Short mmCIF file of C-alpha atoms in Angstrom, two decimals:
data_model
loop_
_atom_site.label_atom_id
_atom_site.label_comp_id
_atom_site.label_asym_id
_atom_site.label_seq_id
_atom_site.Cartn_x
_atom_site.Cartn_y
_atom_site.Cartn_z
CA MET A 253 26.81 -23.06 8.86
CA SER A 254 26.01 -24.94 12.03
CA ARG A 255 26.03 -23.54 15.50
CA ARG A 256 27.60 -25.03 18.50
CA SER A 257 25.08 -26.11 21.09
CA ASP A 258 26.56 -23.87 23.79
CA MET A 259 26.18 -20.62 21.77
CA HIS A 260 23.16 -18.39 22.39
CA GLY A 261 22.01 -15.04 21.01
CA PHE A 262 21.20 -13.37 17.70
CA THR A 263 23.14 -13.17 14.50
CA LEU A 264 24.01 -9.81 13.01
CA ILE A 265 21.55 -10.41 10.15
CA GLU A 266 18.69 -11.14 12.58
CA LEU A 267 19.47 -7.97 14.48
CA MET A 268 19.62 -5.86 11.28
CA ILE A 269 16.26 -7.23 10.07
CA THR A 270 14.66 -6.49 13.44
CA LEU A 271 15.99 -2.92 13.43
CA ALA A 272 14.81 -2.38 9.85
CA LEU A 273 11.29 -3.56 10.72
CA LEU A 274 11.25 -1.42 13.84
CA THR A 275 12.31 1.63 11.80
CA ILE A 276 9.52 1.04 9.28
CA VAL A 277 6.88 0.64 12.00
CA LEU A 278 8.03 3.80 13.81
CA GLY A 279 8.12 5.73 10.53
CA ILE A 280 4.47 4.92 9.99
CA ALA A 281 3.26 5.19 13.59
CA VAL A 282 4.83 8.48 14.74
CA PRO A 283 3.19 10.81 12.16
CA ASN A 284 -0.20 9.14 12.68
CA PHE A 285 0.16 9.40 16.45
CA THR A 286 1.06 13.10 16.19
CA ALA A 287 -2.02 13.79 14.05
CA PHE A 288 -4.15 11.83 16.52
CA ILE A 289 -2.87 13.94 19.43
CA GLN A 290 -3.61 17.18 17.58
CA LYS A 291 -7.15 16.07 16.70
CA THR A 292 -7.72 15.00 20.30
CA GLN A 293 -6.54 18.39 21.60
CA LEU A 294 -9.05 20.18 19.35
CA GLN A 295 -11.87 17.82 20.34
CA SER A 296 -10.99 18.29 24.01
CA GLN A 297 -11.05 22.09 23.67
CA ALA A 298 -14.46 21.92 21.97
CA ASP A 299 -15.80 19.66 24.73
CA ASP A 300 -14.39 21.97 27.44
CA LEU A 301 -16.05 24.95 25.76
CA VAL A 302 -19.43 23.19 25.66
CA ALA A 303 -19.03 22.26 29.33
CA ILE A 304 -18.35 25.83 30.42
CA LEU A 305 -21.24 27.13 28.31
CA GLN A 306 -23.57 24.59 29.91
CA TYR A 307 -22.23 25.60 33.32
CA ALA A 308 -22.94 29.28 32.62
CA ARG A 309 -26.45 28.42 31.47
CA GLY A 310 -27.05 26.35 34.59
CA GLU A 311 -25.81 29.13 36.87
CA ALA A 312 -28.08 31.68 35.18
CA VAL A 313 -31.13 29.47 35.61
CA THR A 314 -30.24 28.35 39.15
CA ARG A 315 -29.47 31.84 40.44
CA LYS A 316 -32.31 33.43 38.44
CA THR A 317 -30.02 36.08 37.00
CA THR A 318 -27.79 36.56 33.97
CA ALA A 319 -24.48 34.81 33.46
CA GLU A 320 -21.97 36.16 30.98
CA VAL A 321 -19.14 34.29 29.26
CA ILE A 322 -16.42 36.81 28.43
CA VAL A 323 -14.67 35.81 25.19
CA SER A 324 -10.94 36.32 24.66
CA ASP A 325 -8.64 35.34 21.80
CA THR A 326 -5.55 34.99 23.98
CA ASP A 327 -6.67 34.84 27.64
CA ALA A 328 -8.98 32.57 29.56
CA TRP A 329 -12.72 32.71 28.90
CA VAL A 330 -14.43 33.83 32.11
CA VAL A 331 -17.93 33.06 33.38
CA ARG A 332 -19.31 35.95 35.40
CA VAL A 333 -22.48 35.91 37.43
CA GLY A 334 -23.17 39.44 38.59
CA ASN A 335 -19.74 40.92 39.31
CA GLU A 336 -18.30 37.59 40.44
CA SER A 337 -16.03 35.44 38.26
CA VAL A 338 -17.17 31.90 38.97
CA ARG A 339 -15.24 29.83 36.44
CA GLU A 340 -12.56 30.12 33.77
CA LEU A 341 -11.72 28.19 30.63
CA SER A 342 -8.04 28.54 29.92
CA HIS A 343 -6.67 27.66 26.54
CA ASN A 344 -3.34 27.75 24.78
CA PRO A 345 -3.74 29.57 21.43
CA ASN A 346 -0.70 27.66 20.12
CA LEU A 347 -2.55 24.36 20.54
CA ALA A 348 -6.11 25.41 19.78
CA LYS A 349 -7.26 28.86 18.71
CA MET A 350 -10.84 29.77 19.61
CA ASP A 351 -12.38 32.53 17.51
CA ALA A 352 -15.89 33.76 18.34
CA ASP A 353 -18.18 36.08 16.42
CA VAL A 354 -19.20 37.88 19.65
CA ALA A 355 -17.34 39.56 22.54
CA SER A 356 -19.48 37.83 25.15
CA ILE A 357 -22.24 35.26 25.43
CA VAL A 358 -25.01 36.24 27.84
CA TYR A 359 -27.31 33.62 29.37
CA ARG A 360 -30.57 34.87 30.80
CA SER A 361 -32.44 33.45 33.81
CA ASN A 362 -34.76 31.43 31.55
CA GLY A 363 -31.78 29.64 29.90
CA THR A 364 -31.85 31.53 26.62
CA ALA A 365 -28.68 33.13 25.28
CA THR A 366 -27.23 35.48 22.72
CA PRO A 367 -26.51 33.36 19.64
CA ALA A 368 -22.83 32.80 18.89
CA LEU A 369 -20.50 30.78 16.71
CA VAL A 370 -17.05 29.74 17.91
CA THR A 371 -14.46 28.20 15.58
CA ILE A 372 -11.75 26.06 17.14
CA CYS A 373 -8.72 25.44 14.91
CA ARG A 374 -5.02 24.70 15.05
CA ASP A 375 -2.50 26.31 12.70
CA ASP A 376 -5.24 27.46 10.29
CA GLU A 377 -6.06 23.84 9.42
CA PHE A 378 -9.76 24.55 9.01
CA GLU A 379 -10.51 21.08 7.63
CA LYS A 380 -9.68 19.69 11.09
CA GLY A 381 -11.44 22.46 13.04
CA TYR A 382 -14.67 22.44 15.00
CA VAL A 383 -17.54 24.90 15.17
CA VAL A 384 -19.47 25.30 18.41
CA ALA A 385 -22.81 27.02 17.95
CA VAL A 386 -24.80 28.60 20.76
CA ARG A 387 -28.42 28.84 19.74
CA ALA A 388 -30.84 31.48 20.97
CA SER A 389 -32.41 28.73 23.08
CA GLY A 390 -29.07 28.60 24.95
CA SER A 391 -28.10 25.12 23.84
CA PRO A 392 -24.44 24.74 22.72
CA THR A 393 -23.73 22.26 19.93
CA VAL A 394 -20.44 20.92 18.56
CA HIS A 395 -20.66 20.34 14.82
CA PRO A 396 -18.69 17.60 13.05
CA ARG A 397 -15.00 18.18 12.37
CA GLY A 398 -14.46 20.42 9.35
CA LYS A 399 -18.13 21.46 9.06
CA ASN A 400 -19.87 24.80 9.57
CA ALA A 401 -23.06 25.14 11.59
CA ASP A 402 -25.08 24.77 8.38
CA GLY A 403 -23.25 21.54 7.41
CA SER A 404 -21.15 23.10 4.66
CA PRO A 405 -17.38 22.56 4.67
CA LEU A 406 -15.43 24.88 6.96
CA THR A 407 -13.34 27.23 4.82
CA SER A 408 -11.65 29.42 7.42
CA CYS A 409 -10.56 29.43 11.06
CA THR A 410 -11.84 32.96 11.61
CA ARG A 411 -15.34 34.29 12.06
#
């Protein structure tokens, strides 16, 4: 079938093929993109936690006093120096649940801290979770996704 030279546009078959290819690409991309966003949210929460722990440690050393990070399952984590709240780490438990094995993390004036383990998960998907360990030296460390502090596979989102 030949076209007239003054006709422009797409045929119905060309349009249907384009829509079919677009549907296939979106069917593959959307679930992967959703998983990527969820992983990024967990990684971001772990990084934010390490940042606030490093801040608390720095404040304790700088002010030559103790700094305490008050742990909460549902509310913001608060850094207190003396009786003053100096910083908060808010989190949405629906996006990333943070579960610690202590009620507070205390940094002393020499930079040392009470040891703690914090598990960060989403929807009990422990294989995608992170563990942040605070050593007695005061240094916080994020362990690889899905791994415990000792390197073994993470088997639970609770401490």
